[in-house]
mmCIF file of C-alpha atoms in Angstrom:
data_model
loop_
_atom_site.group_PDB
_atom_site.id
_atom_site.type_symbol
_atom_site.label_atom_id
_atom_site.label_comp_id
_atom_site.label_asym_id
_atom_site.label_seq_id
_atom_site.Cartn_x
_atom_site.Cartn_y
_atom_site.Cartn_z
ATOM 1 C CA UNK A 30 2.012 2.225 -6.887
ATOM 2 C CA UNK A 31 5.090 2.105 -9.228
ATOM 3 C CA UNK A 32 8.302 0.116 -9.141
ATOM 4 C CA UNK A 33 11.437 -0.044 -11.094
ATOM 5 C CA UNK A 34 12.540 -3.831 -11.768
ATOM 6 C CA UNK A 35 16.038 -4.973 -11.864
ATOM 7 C CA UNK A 36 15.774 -5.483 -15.714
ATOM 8 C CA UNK A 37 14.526 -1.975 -16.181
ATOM 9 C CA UNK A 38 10.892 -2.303 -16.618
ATOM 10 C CA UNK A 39 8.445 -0.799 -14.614
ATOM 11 C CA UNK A 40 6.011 -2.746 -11.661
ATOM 12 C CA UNK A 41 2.528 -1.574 -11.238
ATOM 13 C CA UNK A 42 -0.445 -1.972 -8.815
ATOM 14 C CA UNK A 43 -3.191 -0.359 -7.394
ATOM 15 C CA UNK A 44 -2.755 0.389 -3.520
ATOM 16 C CA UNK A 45 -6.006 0.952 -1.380
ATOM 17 C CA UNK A 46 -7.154 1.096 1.952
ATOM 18 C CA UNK A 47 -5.693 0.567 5.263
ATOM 19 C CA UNK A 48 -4.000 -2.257 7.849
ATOM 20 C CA UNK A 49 -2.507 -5.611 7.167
ATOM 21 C CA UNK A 50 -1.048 -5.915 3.179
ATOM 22 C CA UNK A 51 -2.245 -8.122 0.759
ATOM 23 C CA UNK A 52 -0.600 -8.130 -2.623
ATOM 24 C CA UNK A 53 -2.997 -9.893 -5.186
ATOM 25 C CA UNK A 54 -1.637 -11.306 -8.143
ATOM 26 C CA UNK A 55 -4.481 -12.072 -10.770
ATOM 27 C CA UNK A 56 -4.596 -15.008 -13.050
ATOM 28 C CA UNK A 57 -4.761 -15.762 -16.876
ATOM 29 C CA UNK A 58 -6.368 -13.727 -19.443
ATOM 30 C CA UNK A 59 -7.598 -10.988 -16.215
ATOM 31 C CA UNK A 60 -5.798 -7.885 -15.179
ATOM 32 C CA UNK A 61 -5.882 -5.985 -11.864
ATOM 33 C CA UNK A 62 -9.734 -5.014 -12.245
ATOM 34 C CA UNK A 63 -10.808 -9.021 -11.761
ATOM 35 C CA UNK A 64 -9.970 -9.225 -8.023
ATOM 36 C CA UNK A 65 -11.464 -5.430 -7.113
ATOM 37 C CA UNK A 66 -14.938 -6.947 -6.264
ATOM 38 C CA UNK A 67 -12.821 -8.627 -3.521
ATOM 39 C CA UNK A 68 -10.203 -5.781 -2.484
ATOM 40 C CA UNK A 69 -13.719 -3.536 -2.491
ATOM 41 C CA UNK A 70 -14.865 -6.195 0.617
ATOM 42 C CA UNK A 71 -11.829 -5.688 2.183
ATOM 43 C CA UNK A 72 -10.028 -2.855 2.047
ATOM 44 C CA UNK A 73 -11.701 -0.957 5.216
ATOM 45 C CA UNK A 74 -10.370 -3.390 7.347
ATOM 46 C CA UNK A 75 -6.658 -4.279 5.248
ATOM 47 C CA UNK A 76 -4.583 -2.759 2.460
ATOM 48 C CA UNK A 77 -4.969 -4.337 -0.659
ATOM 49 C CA UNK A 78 -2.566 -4.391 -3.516
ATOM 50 C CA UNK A 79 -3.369 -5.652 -6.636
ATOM 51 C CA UNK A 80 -0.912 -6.208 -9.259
ATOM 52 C CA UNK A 81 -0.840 -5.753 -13.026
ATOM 53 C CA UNK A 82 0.867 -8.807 -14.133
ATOM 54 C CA UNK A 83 3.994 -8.492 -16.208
ATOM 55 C CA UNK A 84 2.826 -10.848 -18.949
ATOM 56 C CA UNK A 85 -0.455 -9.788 -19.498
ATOM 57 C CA UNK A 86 0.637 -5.616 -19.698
ATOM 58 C CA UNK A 87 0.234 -4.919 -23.465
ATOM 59 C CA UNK A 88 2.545 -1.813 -22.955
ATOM 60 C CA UNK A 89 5.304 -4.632 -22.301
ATOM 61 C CA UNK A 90 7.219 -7.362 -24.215
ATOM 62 C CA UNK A 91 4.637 -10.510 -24.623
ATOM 63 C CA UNK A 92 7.304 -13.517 -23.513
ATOM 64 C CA UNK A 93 8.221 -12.742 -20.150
ATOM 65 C CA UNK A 94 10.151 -15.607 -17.910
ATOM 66 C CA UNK A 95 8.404 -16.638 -14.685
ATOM 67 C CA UNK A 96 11.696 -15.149 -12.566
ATOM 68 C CA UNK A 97 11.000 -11.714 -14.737
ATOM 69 C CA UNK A 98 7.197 -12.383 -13.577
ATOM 70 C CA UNK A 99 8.168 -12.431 -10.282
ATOM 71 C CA UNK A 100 10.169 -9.763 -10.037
ATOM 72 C CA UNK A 101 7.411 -7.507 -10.499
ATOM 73 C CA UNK A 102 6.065 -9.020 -7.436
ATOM 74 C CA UNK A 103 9.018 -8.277 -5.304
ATOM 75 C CA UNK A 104 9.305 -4.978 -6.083
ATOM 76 C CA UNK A 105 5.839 -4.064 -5.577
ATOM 77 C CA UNK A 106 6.361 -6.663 -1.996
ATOM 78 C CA UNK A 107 9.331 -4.292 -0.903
ATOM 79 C CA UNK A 108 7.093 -0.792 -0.588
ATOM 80 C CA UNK A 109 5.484 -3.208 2.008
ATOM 81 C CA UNK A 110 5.734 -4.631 5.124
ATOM 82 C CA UNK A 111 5.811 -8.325 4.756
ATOM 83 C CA UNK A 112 2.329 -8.628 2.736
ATOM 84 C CA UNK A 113 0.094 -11.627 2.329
ATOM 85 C CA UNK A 114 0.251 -12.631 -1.187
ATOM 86 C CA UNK A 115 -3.165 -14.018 -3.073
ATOM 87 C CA UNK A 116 -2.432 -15.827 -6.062
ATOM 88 C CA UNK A 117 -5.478 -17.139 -8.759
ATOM 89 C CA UNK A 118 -4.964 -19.837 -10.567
ATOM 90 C CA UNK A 119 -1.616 -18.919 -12.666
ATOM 91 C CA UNK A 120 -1.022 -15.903 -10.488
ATOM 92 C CA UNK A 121 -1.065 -18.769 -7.265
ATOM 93 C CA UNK A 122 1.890 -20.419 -9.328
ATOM 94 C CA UNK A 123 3.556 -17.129 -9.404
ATOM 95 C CA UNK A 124 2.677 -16.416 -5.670
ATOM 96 C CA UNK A 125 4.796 -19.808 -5.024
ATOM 97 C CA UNK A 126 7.414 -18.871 -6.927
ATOM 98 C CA UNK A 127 7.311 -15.569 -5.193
ATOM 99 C CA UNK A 128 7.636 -16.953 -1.950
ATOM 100 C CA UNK A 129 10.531 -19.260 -2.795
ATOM 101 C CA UNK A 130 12.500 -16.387 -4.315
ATOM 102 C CA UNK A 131 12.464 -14.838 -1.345
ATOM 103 C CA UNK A 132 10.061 -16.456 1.828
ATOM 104 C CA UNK A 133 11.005 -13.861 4.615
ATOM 105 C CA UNK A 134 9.160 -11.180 2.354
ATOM 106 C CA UNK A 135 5.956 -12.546 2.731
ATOM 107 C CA UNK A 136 3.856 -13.222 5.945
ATOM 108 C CA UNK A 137 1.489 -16.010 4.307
ATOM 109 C CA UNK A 138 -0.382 -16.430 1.150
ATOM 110 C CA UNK A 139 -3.453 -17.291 -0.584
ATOM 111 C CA UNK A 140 -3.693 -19.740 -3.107
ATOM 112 C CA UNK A 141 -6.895 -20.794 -5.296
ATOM 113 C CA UNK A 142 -6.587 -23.441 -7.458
ATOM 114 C CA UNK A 143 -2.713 -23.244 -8.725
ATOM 115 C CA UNK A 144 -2.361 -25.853 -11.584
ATOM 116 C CA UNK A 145 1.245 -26.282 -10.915
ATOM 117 C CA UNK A 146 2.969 -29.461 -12.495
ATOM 118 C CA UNK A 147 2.712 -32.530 -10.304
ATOM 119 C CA UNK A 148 3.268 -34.926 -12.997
ATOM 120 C CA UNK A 149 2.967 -34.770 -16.446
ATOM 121 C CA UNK A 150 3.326 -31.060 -17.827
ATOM 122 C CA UNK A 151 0.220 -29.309 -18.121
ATOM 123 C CA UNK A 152 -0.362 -29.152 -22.197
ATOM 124 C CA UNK A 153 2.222 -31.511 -23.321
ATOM 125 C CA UNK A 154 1.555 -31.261 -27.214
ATOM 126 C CA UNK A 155 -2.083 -30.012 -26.390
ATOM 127 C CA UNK A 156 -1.075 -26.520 -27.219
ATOM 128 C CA UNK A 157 0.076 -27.284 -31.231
ATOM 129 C CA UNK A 158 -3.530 -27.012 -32.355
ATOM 130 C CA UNK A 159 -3.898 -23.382 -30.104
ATOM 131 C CA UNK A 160 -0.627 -22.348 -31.802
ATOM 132 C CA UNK A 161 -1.645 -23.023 -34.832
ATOM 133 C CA UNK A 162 -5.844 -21.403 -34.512
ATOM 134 C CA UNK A 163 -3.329 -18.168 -33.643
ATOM 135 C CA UNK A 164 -1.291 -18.275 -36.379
ATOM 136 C CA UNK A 165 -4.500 -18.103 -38.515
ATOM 137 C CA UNK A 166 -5.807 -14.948 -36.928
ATOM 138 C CA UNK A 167 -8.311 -17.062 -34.403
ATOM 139 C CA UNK A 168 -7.674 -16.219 -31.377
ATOM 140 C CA UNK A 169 -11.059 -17.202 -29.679
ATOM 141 C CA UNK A 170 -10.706 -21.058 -31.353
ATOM 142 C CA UNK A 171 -6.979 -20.796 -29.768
ATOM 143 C CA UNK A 172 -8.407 -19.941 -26.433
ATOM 144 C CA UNK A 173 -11.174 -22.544 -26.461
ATOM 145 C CA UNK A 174 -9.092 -25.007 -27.736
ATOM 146 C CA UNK A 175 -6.840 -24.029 -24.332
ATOM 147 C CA UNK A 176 -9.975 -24.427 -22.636
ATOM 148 C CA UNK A 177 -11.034 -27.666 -23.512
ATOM 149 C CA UNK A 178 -7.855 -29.579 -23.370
ATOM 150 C CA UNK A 179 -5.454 -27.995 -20.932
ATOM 151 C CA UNK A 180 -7.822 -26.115 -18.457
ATOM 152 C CA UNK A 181 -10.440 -29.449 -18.997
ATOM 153 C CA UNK A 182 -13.497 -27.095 -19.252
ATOM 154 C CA UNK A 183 -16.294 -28.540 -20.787
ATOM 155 C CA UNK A 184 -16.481 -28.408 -24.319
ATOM 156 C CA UNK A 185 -19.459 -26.315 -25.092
ATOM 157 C CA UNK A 186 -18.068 -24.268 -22.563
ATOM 158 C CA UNK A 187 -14.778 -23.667 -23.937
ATOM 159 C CA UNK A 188 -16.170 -22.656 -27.069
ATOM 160 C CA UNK A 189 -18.734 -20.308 -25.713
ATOM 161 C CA UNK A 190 -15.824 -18.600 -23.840
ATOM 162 C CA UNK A 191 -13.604 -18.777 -26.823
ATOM 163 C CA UNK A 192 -16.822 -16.922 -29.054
ATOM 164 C CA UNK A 193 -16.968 -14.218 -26.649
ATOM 165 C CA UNK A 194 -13.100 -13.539 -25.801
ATOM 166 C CA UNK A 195 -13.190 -13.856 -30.090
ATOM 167 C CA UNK A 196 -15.119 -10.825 -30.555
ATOM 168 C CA UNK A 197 -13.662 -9.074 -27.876
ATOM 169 C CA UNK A 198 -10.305 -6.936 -29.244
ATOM 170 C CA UNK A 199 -8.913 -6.617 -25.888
ATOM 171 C CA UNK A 200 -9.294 -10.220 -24.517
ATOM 172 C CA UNK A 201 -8.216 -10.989 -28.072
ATOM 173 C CA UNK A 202 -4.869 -9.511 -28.109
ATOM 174 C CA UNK A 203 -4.413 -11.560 -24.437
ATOM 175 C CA UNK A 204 -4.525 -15.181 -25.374
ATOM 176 C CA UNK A 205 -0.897 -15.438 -27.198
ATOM 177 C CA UNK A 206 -0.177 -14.252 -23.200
ATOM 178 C CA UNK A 207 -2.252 -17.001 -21.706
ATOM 179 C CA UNK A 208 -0.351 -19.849 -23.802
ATOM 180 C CA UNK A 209 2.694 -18.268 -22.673
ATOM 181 C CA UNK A 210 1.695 -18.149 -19.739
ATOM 182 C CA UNK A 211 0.868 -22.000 -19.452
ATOM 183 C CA UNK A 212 4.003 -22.876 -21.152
ATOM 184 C CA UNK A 213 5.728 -21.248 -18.476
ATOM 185 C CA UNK A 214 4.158 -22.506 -16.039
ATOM 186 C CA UNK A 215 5.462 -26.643 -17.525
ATOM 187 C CA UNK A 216 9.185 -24.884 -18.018
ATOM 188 C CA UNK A 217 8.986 -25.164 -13.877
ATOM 189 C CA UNK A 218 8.435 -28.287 -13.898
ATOM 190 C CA UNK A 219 7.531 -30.403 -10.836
ATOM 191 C CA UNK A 220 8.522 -27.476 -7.855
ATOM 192 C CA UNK A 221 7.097 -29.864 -4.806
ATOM 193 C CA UNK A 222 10.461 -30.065 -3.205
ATOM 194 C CA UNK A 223 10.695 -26.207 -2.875
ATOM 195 C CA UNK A 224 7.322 -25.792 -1.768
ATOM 196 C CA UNK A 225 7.682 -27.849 0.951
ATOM 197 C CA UNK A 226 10.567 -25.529 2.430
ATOM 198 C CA UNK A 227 7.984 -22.371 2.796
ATOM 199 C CA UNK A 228 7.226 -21.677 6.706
ATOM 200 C CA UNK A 229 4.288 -19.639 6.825
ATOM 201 C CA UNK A 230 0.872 -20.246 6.800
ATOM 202 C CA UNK A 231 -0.806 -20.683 3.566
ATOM 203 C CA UNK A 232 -4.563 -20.811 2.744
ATOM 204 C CA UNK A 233 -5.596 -22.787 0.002
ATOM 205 C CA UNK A 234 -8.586 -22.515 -1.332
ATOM 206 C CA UNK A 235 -10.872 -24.852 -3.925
ATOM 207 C CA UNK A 236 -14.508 -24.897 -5.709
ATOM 208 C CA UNK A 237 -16.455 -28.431 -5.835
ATOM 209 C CA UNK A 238 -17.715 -27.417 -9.648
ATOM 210 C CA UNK A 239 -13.714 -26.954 -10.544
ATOM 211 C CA UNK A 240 -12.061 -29.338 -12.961
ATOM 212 C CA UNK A 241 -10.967 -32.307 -10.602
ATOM 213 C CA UNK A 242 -7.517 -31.928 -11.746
ATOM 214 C CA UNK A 243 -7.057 -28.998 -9.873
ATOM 215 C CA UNK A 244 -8.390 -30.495 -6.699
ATOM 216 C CA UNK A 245 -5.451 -33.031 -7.346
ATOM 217 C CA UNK A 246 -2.575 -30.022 -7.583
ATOM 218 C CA UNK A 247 -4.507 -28.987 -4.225
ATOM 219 C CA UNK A 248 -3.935 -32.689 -2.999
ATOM 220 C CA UNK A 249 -0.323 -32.482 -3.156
ATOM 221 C CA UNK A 250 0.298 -28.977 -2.583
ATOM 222 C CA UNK A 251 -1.457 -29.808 1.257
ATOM 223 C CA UNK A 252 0.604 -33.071 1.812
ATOM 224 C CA UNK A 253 3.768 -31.282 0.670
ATOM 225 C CA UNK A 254 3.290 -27.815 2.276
ATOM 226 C CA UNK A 255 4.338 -28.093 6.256
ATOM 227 C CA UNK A 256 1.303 -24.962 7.510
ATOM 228 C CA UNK A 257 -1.389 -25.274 5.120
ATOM 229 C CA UNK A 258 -5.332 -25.084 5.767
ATOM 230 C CA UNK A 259 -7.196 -25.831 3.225
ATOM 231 C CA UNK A 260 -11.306 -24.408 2.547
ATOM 232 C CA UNK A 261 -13.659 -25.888 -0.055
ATOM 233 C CA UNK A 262 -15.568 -23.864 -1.585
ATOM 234 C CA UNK A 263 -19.262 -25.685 -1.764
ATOM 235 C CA UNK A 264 -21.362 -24.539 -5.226
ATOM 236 C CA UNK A 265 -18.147 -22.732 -6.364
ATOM 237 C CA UNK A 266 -15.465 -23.144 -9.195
ATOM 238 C CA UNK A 267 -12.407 -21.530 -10.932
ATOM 239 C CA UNK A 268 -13.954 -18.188 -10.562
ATOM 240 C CA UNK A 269 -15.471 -17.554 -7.353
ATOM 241 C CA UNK A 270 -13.845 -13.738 -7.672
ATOM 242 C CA UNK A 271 -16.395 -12.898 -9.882
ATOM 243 C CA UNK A 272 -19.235 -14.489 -8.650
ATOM 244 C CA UNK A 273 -19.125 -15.039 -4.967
ATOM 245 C CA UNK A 274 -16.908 -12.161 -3.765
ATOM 246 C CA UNK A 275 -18.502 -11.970 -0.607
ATOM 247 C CA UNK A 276 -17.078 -15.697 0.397
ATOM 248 C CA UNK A 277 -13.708 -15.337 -1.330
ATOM 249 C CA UNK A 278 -13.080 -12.047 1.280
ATOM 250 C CA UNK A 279 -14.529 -13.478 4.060
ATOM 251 C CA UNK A 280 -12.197 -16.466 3.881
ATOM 252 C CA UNK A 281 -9.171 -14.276 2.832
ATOM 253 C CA UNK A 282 -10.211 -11.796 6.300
ATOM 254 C CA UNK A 283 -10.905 -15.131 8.364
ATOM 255 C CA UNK A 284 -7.261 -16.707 7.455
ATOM 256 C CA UNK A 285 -5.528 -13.418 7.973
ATOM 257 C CA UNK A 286 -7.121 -12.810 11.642
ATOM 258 C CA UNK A 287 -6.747 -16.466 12.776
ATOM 259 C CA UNK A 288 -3.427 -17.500 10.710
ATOM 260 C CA UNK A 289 -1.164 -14.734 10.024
ATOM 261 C CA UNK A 290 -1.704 -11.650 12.468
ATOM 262 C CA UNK A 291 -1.486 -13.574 15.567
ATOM 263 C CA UNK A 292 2.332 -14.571 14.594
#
């Protein structure tokens, strides 16, 4: 599925199966394949649409505004009928943005673990010594260094991650998109007061292994959103895509049957 963007550029997704739309919008450092262990689950009984992210296309200008971002989103939205977006991590900040642009395109969403701003911003001047790994050609100490102090991962897991996405020339050529990414994401600022205008039904969804920050942008995303449920995910963290598909789709199918169709 193609679309042509007010500024010119062009939208792209994969469109499969059959029934109720969902629009997926994956989230830093992935592309569309991330989420297709999920789509697979679910696209006999729904059509799934999963969306290559404007900022992390390499055929595409790298800095790329969150309103450019979600343009993307709206165009591929309009070849649908009122879809139900599902936003990961920085995709679920898009997703929100998405449905504040315009709310009457959408017929619910999705959200795991969005690390919106609720406070503080999310890097602050935690980002100097990523900027500066870059600048010297290292992209994997950049990402771990992202790791470790913005995302709060673990330290020897941060660097693992930042060893293998290192040696790795197409993850490697992504980071300078995933700090642009997060730096657009603190440019929003704290977006509670808009959130808490969207009238649909909205999932969201948490692991108990994530970083407890992100259980606290959950917190206030449920006290501030006026039709959220909310599902813990029990042995599960940040990316329960990859490795439990199987509970990710069933919740996604469960919400959609009990939340959105019956409107």
């Amino acid at each position: 599925m193609q679309a042509i963007t007010e500024d010119g550029t062009e939208a792209q997704a994969v469109d499969e199966g059959v029934g109720t739309p969902i629009l997926v919008l994956h989230g830093g450092m992935g592309d569309r394949t991330v989420w297709q262990p999920v789509t697979d689950l679910l696209r006999d009984r729904f059509r799934t649409v999963r969306l290559e992210r404007r900022r992390y296309r390499m055929d595409l200008p790298g800095v790329a505004t969150m309103a450019q971002e979600v343009e993307h989103v709206a165009a591929i939205a309009a070849q649908l009928e009122r879809p139900v977006l599902v936003g990961h991590s920085s995709g679920a900040v898009l997703a929100l943005e998405a449905l504040v642009a315009n709310p009457g395109a959408y017929a619910g969403a999705v959200l795991y673990e969005p690390p919106l701003v609720i406070g503080a911003p999310l890097s602050d001047d935690k980002l100097a010594a990523a900027r500066e790994a870059l600048a010297r050609d290292k992209p994997g100490m950049a990402l771990s260094i992202f790791l470790r102090d913005v995302v709060r991962m673990p330290a020897p897991l941060a660097w693992m991650a930042g060893l293998l996405v290192g040696r790795h020339p197409e993850y490697r050529r992504r980071v300078v998109r995933q700090l642009d990414d997060n730096d657009a994401i603190d440019a929003l600022g704290v977006r509670l007061a808009a959130y808490a205008r969207l009238d649909m039904p909205i999932l969201l969804l948490g692991g108990d292994k994530s970083p407890r920050h992100l259980a606290e942008r959950l917190d206030a995303l449920e006290r501030t959103l006026p039709h959220a449920r909310r599902l813990l995910m029990h042995g599960q963290g940040h990316t329960a895509e990859r490795r439990a598909p199987d509970r990710v789709a069933k919740a996604i199918a469960t919400f959609i049957t009990e939340e959105v169709a019956p409107r």
